[in-house]
Structures are given as C-alpha cells and as structure tokens.
PDB file of N, CA and C in Angstrom:
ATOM      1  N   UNK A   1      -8.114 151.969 168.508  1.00  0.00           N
ATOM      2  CA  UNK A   1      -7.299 150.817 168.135  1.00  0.00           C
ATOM      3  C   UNK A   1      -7.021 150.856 166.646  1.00  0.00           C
ATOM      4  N   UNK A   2      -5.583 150.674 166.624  1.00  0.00           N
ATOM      5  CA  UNK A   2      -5.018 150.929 164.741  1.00  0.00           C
ATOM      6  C   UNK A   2      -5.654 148.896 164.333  1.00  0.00           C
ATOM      7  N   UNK A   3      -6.360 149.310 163.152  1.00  0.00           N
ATOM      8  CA  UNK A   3      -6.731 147.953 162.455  1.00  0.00           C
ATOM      9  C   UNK A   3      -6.151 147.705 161.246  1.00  0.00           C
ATOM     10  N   UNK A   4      -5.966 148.549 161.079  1.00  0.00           N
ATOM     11  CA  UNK A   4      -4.768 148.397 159.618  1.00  0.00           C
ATOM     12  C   UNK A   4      -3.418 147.797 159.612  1.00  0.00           C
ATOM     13  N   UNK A   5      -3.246 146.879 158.475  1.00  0.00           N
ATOM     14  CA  UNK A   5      -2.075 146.425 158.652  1.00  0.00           C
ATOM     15  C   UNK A   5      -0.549 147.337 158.460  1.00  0.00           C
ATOM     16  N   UNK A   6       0.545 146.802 158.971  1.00  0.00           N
ATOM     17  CA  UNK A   6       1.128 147.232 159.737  1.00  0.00           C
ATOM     18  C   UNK A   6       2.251 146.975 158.230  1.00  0.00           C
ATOM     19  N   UNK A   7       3.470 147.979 157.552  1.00  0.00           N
ATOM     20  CA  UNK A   7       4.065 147.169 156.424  1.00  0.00           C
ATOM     21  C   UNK A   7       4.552 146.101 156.555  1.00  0.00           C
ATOM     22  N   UNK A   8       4.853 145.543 157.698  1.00  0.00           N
ATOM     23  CA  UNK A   8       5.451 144.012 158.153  1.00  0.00           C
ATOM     24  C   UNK A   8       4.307 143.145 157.713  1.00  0.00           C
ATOM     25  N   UNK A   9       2.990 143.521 157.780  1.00  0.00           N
ATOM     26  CA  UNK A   9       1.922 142.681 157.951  1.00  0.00           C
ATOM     27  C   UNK A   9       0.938 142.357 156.624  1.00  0.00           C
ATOM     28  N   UNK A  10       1.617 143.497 156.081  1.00  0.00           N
ATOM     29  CA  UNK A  10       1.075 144.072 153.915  1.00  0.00           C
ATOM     30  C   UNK A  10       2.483 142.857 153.604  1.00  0.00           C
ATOM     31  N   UNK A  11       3.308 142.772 154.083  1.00  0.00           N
ATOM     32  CA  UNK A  11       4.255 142.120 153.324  1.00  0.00           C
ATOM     33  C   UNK A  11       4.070 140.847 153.182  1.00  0.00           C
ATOM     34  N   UNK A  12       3.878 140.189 154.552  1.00  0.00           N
ATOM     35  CA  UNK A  12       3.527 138.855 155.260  1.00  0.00           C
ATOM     36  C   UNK A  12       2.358 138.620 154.052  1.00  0.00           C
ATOM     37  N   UNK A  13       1.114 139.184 154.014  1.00  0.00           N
ATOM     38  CA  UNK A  13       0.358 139.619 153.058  1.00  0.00           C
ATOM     39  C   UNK A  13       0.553 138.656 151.873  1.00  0.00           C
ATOM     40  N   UNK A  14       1.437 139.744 151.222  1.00  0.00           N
ATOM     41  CA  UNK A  14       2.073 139.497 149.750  1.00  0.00           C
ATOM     42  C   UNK A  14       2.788 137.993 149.615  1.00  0.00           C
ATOM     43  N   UNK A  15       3.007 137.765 150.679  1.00  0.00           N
ATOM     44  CA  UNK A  15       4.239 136.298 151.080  1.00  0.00           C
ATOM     45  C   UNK A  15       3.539 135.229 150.884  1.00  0.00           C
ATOM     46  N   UNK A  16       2.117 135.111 151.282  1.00  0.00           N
ATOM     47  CA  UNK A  16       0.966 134.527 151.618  1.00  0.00           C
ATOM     48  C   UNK A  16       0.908 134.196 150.637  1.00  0.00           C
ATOM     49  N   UNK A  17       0.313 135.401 149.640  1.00  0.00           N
ATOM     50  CA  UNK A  17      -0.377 134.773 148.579  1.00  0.00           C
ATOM     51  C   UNK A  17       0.212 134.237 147.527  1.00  0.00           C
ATOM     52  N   UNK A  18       1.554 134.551 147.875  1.00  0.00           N
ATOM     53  CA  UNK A  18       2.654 134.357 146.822  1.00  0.00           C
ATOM     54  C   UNK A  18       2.634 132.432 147.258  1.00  0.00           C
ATOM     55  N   UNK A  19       2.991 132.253 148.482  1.00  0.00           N
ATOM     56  CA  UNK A  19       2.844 130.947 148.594  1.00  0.00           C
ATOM     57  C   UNK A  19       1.472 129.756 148.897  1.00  0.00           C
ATOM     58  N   UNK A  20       0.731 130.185 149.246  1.00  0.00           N
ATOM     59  CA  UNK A  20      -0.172 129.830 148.411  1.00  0.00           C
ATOM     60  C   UNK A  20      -1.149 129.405 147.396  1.00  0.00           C
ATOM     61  N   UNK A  21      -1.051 130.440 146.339  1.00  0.00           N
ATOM     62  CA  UNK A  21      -1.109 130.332 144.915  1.00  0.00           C
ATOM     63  C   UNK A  21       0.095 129.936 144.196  1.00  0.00           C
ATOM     64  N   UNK A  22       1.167 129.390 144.742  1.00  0.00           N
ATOM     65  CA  UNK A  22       2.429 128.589 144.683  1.00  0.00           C
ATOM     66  C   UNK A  22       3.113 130.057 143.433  1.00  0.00           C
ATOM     67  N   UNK A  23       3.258 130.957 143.618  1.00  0.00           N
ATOM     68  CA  UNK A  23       3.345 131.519 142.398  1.00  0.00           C
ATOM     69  C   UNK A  23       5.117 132.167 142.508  1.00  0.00           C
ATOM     70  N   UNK A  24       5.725 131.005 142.618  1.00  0.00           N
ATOM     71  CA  UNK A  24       7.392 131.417 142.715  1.00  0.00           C
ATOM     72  C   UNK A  24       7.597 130.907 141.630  1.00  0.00           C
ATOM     73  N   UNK A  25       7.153 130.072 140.581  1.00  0.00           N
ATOM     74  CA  UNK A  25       7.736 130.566 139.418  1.00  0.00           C
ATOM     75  C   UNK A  25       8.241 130.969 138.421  1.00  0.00           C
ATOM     76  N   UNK A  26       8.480 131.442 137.475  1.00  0.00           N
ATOM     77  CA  UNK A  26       8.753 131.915 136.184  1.00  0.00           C
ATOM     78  C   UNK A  26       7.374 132.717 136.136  1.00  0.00           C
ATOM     79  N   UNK A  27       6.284 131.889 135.585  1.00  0.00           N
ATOM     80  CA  UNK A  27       4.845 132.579 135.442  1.00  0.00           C
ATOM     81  C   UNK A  27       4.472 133.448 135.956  1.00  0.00           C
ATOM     82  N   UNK A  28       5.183 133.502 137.074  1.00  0.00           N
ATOM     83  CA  UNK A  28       4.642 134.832 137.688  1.00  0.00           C
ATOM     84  C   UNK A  28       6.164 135.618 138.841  1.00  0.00           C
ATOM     85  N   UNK A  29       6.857 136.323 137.674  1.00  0.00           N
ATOM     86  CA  UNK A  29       7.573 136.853 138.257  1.00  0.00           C
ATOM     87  C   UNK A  29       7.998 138.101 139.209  1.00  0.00           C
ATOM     88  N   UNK A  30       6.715 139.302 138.494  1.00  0.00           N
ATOM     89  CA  UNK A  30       6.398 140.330 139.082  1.00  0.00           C
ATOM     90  C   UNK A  30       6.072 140.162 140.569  1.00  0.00           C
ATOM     91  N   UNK A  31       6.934 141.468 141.339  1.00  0.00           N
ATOM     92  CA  UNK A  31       6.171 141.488 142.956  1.00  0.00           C
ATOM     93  C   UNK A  31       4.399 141.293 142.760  1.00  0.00           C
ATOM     94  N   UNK A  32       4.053 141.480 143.824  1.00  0.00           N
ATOM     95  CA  UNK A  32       2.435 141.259 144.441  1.00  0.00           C
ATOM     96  C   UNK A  32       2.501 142.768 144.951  1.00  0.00           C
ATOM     97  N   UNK A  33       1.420 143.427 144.335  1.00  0.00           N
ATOM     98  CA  UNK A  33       1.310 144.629 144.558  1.00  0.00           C
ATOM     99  C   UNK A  33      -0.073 145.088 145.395  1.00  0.00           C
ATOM    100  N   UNK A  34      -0.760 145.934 145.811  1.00  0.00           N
ATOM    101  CA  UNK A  34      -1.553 146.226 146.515  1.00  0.00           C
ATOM    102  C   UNK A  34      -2.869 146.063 145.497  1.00  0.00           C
ATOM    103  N   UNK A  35      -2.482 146.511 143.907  1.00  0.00           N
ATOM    104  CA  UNK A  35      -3.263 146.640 142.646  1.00  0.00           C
ATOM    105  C   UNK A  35      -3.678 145.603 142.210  1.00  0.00           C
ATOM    106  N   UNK A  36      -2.742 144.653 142.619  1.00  0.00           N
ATOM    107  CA  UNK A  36      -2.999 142.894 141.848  1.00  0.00           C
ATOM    108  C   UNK A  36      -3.958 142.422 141.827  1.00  0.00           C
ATOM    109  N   UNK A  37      -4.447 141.968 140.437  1.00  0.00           N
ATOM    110  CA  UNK A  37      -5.873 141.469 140.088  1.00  0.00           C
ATOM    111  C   UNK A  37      -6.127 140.122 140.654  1.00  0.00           C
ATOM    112  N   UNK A  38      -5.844 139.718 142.165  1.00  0.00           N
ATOM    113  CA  UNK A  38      -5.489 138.350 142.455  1.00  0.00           C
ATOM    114  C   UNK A  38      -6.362 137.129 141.501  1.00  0.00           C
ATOM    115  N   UNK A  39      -7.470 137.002 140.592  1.00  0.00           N
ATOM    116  CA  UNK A  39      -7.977 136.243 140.279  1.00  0.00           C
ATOM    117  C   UNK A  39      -7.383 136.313 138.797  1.00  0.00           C
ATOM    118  N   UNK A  40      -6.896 137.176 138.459  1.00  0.00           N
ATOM    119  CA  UNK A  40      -5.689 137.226 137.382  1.00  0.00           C
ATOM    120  C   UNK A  40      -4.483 136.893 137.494  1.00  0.00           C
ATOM    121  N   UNK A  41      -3.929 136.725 138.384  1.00  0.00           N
ATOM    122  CA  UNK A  41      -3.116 135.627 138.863  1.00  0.00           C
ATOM    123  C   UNK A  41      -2.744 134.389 138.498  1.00  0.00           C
ATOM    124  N   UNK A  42      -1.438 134.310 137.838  1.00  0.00           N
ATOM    125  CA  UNK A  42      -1.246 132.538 136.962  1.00  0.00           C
ATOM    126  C   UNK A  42      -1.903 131.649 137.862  1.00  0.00           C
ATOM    127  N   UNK A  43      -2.635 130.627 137.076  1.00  0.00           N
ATOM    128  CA  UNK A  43      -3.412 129.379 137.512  1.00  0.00           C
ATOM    129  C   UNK A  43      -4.464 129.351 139.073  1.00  0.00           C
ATOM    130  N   UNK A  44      -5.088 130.707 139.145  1.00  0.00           N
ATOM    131  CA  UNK A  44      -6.004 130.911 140.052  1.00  0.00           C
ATOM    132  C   UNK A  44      -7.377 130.383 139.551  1.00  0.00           C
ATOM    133  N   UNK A  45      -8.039 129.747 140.675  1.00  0.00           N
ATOM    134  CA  UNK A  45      -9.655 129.655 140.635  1.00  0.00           C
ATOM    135  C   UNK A  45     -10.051 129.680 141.460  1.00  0.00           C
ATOM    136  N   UNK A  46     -11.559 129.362 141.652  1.00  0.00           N
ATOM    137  CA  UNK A  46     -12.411 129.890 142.802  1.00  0.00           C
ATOM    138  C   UNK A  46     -11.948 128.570 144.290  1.00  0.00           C
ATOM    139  N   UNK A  47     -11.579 127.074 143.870  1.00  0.00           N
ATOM    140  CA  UNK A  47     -11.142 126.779 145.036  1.00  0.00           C
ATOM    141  C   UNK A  47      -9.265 127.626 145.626  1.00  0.00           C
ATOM    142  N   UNK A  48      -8.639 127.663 144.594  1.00  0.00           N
ATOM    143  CA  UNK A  48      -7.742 128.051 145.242  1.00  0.00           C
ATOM    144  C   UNK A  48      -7.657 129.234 145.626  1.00  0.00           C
ATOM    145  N   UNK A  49      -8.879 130.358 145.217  1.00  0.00           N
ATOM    146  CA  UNK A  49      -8.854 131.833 146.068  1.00  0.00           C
ATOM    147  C   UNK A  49     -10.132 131.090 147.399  1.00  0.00           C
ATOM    148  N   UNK A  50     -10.246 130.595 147.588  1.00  0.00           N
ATOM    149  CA  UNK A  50     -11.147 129.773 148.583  1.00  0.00           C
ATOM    150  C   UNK A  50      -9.920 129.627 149.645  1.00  0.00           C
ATOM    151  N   UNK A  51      -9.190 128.353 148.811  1.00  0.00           N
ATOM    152  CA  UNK A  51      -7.895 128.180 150.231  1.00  0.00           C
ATOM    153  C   UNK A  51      -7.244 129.518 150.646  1.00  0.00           C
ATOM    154  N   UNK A  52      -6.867 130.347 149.681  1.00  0.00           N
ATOM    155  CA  UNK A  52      -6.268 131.836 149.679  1.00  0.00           C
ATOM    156  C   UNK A  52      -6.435 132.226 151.153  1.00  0.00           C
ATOM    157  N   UNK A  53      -8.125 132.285 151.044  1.00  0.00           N
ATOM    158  CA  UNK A  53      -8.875 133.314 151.795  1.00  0.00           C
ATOM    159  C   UNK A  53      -8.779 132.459 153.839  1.00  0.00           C
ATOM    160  N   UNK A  54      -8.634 131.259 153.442  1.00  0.00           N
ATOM    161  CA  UNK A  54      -8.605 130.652 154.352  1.00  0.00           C
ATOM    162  C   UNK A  54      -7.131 130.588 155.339  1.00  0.00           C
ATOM    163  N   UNK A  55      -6.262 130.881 154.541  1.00  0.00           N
ATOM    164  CA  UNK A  55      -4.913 130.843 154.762  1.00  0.00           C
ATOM    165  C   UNK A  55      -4.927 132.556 155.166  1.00  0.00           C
ATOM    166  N   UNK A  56      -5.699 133.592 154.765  1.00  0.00           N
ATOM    167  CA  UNK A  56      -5.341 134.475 155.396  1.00  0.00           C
ATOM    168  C   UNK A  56      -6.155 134.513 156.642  1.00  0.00           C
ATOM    169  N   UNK A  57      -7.405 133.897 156.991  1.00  0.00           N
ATOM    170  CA  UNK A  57      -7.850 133.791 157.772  1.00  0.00           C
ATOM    171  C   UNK A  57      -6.958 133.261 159.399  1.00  0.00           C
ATOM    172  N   UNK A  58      -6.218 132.289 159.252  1.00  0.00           N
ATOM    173  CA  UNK A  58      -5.219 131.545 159.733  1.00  0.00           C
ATOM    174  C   UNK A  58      -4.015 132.426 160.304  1.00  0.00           C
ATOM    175  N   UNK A  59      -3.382 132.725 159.195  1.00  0.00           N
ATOM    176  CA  UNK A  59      -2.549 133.788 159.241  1.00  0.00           C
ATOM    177  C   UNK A  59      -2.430 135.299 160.401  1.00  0.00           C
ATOM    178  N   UNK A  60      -3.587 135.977 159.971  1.00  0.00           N
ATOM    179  CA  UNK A  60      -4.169 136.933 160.507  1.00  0.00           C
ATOM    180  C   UNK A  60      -5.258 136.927 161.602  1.00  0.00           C
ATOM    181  N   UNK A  61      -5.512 135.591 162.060  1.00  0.00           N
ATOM    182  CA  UNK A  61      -6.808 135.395 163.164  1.00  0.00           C
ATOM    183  C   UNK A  61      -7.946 136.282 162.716  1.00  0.00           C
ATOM    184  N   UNK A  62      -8.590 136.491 161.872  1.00  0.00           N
ATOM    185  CA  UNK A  62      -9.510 137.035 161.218  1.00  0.00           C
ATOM    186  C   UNK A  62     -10.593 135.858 160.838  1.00  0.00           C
ATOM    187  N   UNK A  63     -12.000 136.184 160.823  1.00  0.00           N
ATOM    188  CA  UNK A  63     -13.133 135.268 160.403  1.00  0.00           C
ATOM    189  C   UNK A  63     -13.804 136.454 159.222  1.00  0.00           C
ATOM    190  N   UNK A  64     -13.160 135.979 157.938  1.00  0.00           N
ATOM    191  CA  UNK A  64     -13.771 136.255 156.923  1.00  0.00           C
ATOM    192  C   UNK A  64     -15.493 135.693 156.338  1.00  0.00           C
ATOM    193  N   UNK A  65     -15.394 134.676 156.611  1.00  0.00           N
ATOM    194  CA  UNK A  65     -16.673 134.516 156.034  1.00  0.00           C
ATOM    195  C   UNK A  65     -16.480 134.112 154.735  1.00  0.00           C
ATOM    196  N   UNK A  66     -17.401 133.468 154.060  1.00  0.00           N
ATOM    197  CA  UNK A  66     -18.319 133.245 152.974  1.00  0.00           C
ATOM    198  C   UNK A  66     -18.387 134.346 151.595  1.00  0.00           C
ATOM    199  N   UNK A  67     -19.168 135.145 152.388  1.00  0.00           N
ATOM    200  CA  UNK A  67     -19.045 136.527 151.974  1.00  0.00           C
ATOM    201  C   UNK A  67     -18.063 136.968 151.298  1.00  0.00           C
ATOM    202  N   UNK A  68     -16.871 137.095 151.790  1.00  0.00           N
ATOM    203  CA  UNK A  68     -15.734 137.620 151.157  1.00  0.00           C
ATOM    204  C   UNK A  68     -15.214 137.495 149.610  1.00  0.00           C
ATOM    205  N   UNK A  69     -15.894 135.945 149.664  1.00  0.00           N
ATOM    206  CA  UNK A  69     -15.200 134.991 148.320  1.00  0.00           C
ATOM    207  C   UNK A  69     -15.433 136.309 146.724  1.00  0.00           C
ATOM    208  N   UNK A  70     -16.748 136.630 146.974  1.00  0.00           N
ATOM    209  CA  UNK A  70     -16.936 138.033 144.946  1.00  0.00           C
ATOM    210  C   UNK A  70     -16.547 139.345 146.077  1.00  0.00           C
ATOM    211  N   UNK A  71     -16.033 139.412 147.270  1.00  0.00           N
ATOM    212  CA  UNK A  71     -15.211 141.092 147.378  1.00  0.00           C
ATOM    213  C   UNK A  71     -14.204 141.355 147.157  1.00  0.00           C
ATOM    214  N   UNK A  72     -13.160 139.875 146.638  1.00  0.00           N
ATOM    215  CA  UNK A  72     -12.032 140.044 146.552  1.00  0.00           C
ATOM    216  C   UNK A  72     -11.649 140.218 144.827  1.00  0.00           C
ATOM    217  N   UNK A  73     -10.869 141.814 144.705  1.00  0.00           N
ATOM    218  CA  UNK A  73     -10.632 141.604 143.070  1.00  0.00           C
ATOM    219  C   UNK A  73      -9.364 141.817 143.327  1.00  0.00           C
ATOM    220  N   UNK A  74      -8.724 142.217 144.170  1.00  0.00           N
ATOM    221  CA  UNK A  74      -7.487 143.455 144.490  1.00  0.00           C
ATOM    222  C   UNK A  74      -6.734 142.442 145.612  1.00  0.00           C
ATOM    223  N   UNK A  75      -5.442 143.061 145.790  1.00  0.00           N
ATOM    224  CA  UNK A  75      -5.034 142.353 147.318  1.00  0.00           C
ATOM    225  C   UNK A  75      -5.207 143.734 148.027  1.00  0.00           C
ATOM    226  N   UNK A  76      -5.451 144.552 147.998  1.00  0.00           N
ATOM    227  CA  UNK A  76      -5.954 146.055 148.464  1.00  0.00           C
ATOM    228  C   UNK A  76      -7.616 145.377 149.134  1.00  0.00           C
ATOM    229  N   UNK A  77      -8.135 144.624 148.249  1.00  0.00           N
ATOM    230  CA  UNK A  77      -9.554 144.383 148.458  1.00  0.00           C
ATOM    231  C   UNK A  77      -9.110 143.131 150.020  1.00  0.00           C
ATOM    232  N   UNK A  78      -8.333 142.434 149.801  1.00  0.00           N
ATOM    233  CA  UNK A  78      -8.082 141.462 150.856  1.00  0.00           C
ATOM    234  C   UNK A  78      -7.678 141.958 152.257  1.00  0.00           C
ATOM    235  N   UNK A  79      -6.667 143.280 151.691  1.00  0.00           N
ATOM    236  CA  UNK A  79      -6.595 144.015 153.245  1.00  0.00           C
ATOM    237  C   UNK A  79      -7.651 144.626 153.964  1.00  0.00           C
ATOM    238  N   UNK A  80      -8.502 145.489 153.088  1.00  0.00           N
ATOM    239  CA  UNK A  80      -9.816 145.919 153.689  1.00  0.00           C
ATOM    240  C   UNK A  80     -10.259 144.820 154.528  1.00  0.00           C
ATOM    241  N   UNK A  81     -10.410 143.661 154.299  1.00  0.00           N
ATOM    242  CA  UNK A  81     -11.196 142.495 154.414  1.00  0.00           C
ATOM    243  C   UNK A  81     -10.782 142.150 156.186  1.00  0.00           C
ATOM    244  N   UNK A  82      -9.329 141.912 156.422  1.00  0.00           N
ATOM    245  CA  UNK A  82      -9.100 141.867 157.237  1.00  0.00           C
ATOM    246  C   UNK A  82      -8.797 143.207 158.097  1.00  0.00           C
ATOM    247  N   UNK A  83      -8.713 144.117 157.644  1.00  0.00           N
ATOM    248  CA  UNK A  83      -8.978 145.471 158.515  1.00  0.00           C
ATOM    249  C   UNK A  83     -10.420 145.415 158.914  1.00  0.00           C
ATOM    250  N   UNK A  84     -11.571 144.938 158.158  1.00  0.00           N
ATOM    251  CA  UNK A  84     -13.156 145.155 158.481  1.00  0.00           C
ATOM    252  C   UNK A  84     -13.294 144.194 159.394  1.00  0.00           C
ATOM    253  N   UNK A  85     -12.809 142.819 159.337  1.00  0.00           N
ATOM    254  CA  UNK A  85     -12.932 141.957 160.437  1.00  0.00           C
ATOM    255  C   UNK A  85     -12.524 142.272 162.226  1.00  0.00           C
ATOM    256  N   UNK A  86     -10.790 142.926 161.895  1.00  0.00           N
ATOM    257  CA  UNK A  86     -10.572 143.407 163.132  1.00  0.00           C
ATOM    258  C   UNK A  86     -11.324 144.519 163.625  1.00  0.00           C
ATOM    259  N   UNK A  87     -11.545 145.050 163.130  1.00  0.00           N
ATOM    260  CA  UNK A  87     -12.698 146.444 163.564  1.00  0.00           C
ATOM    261  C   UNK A  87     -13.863 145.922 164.407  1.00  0.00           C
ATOM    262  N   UNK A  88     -15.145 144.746 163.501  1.00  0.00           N
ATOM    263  CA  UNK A  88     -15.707 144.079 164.294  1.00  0.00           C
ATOM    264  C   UNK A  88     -14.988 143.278 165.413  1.00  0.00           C
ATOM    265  N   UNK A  89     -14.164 142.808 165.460  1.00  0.00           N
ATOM    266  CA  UNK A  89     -13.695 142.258 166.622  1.00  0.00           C
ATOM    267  C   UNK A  89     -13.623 142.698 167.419  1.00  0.00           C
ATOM    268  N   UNK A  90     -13.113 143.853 167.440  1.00  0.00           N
ATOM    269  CA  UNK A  90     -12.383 145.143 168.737  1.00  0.00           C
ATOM    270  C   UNK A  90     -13.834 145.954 169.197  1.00  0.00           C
ATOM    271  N   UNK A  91     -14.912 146.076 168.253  1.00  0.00           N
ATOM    272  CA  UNK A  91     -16.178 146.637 168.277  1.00  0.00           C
ATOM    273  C   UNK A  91     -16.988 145.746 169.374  1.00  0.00           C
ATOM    274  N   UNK A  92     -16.639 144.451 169.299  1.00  0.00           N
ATOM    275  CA  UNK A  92     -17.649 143.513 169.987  1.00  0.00           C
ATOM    276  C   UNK A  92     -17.481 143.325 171.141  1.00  0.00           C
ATOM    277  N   UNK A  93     -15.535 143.083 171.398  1.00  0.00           N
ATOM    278  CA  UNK A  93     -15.034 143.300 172.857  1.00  0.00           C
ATOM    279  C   UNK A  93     -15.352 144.223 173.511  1.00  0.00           C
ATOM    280  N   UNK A  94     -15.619 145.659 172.438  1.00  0.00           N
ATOM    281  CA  UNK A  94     -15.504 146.844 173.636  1.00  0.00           C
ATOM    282  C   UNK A  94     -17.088 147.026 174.265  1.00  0.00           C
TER     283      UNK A  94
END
C-alpha cells in the first residue's frame, strides 16, 4: 500500500497550512515549500502549530498525536508525519 502523499495531496498540504496559519497576506508571500521552517512562519506559535496539526489531522484522517507537536520543523517533517500514521493504520488492519 502507497502511504505517501500523492502531488494533489502535498498541495492540499501546502493549502492547509497556508489557510490556517491565515498566511495570504503580504507577510508571507512566498509559496510553502517542502523546506519551510513552518514555526518560522509569519505570526506562528505553539497554539496555532497545535490547531495546524489538528487541521491536518482532519484533513487527512490521520491520528497524530501529542507527540508530533517538537517533530515538526519542516512541512517535509509534517508529511512524514502523516505518511507514519497511515503506515500504522494499514499495519494494524492487515
């Protein structure tokens, strides 16, 4: 089973966090890249990478956890996150 997101699903991704972290703008005009320091991110903190994480949870039917909140530095780090979740998922069904 492919667990990796899909570029429709890296984009959706990027869309997320873009709306979310409300970051349309001026302050933050640059795309959302795979590299993005999301906690470097105009006007980020730990509740709003909290909601972040929750909204991708939602998004993606993924149960991140707790845990997740110091793995995330990257949006590279956020995809792992939900690639590691679906893995356990598909691991537990089978």
């Amino acid at each position: 089973m492919n667990t990796c997101l899909t570029g429709r699903e890296r984009a959706r991704l990027h869309s997320l966090i873009r709306e979310t972290l409300d970051l349309g703008g001026a302050e933050c005009p640059e795309e959302i890249e795979d590299t993005t320091m999301v906690r470097e991110l105009p006007g980020v903190d730990s509740l709003k990478l909290l909601r972040l994480l929750g909204q991708v949870e939602l998004g993606f039917r993924v149960n991140l956890g707790f845990e997740a909140i110091p793995q995330v530095q990257t949006v590279r780090d956020i995809e792992r996150l939900i690639c590691a979740s679906r893995e356990q998922y598909a691991a537990s069904t089978s």
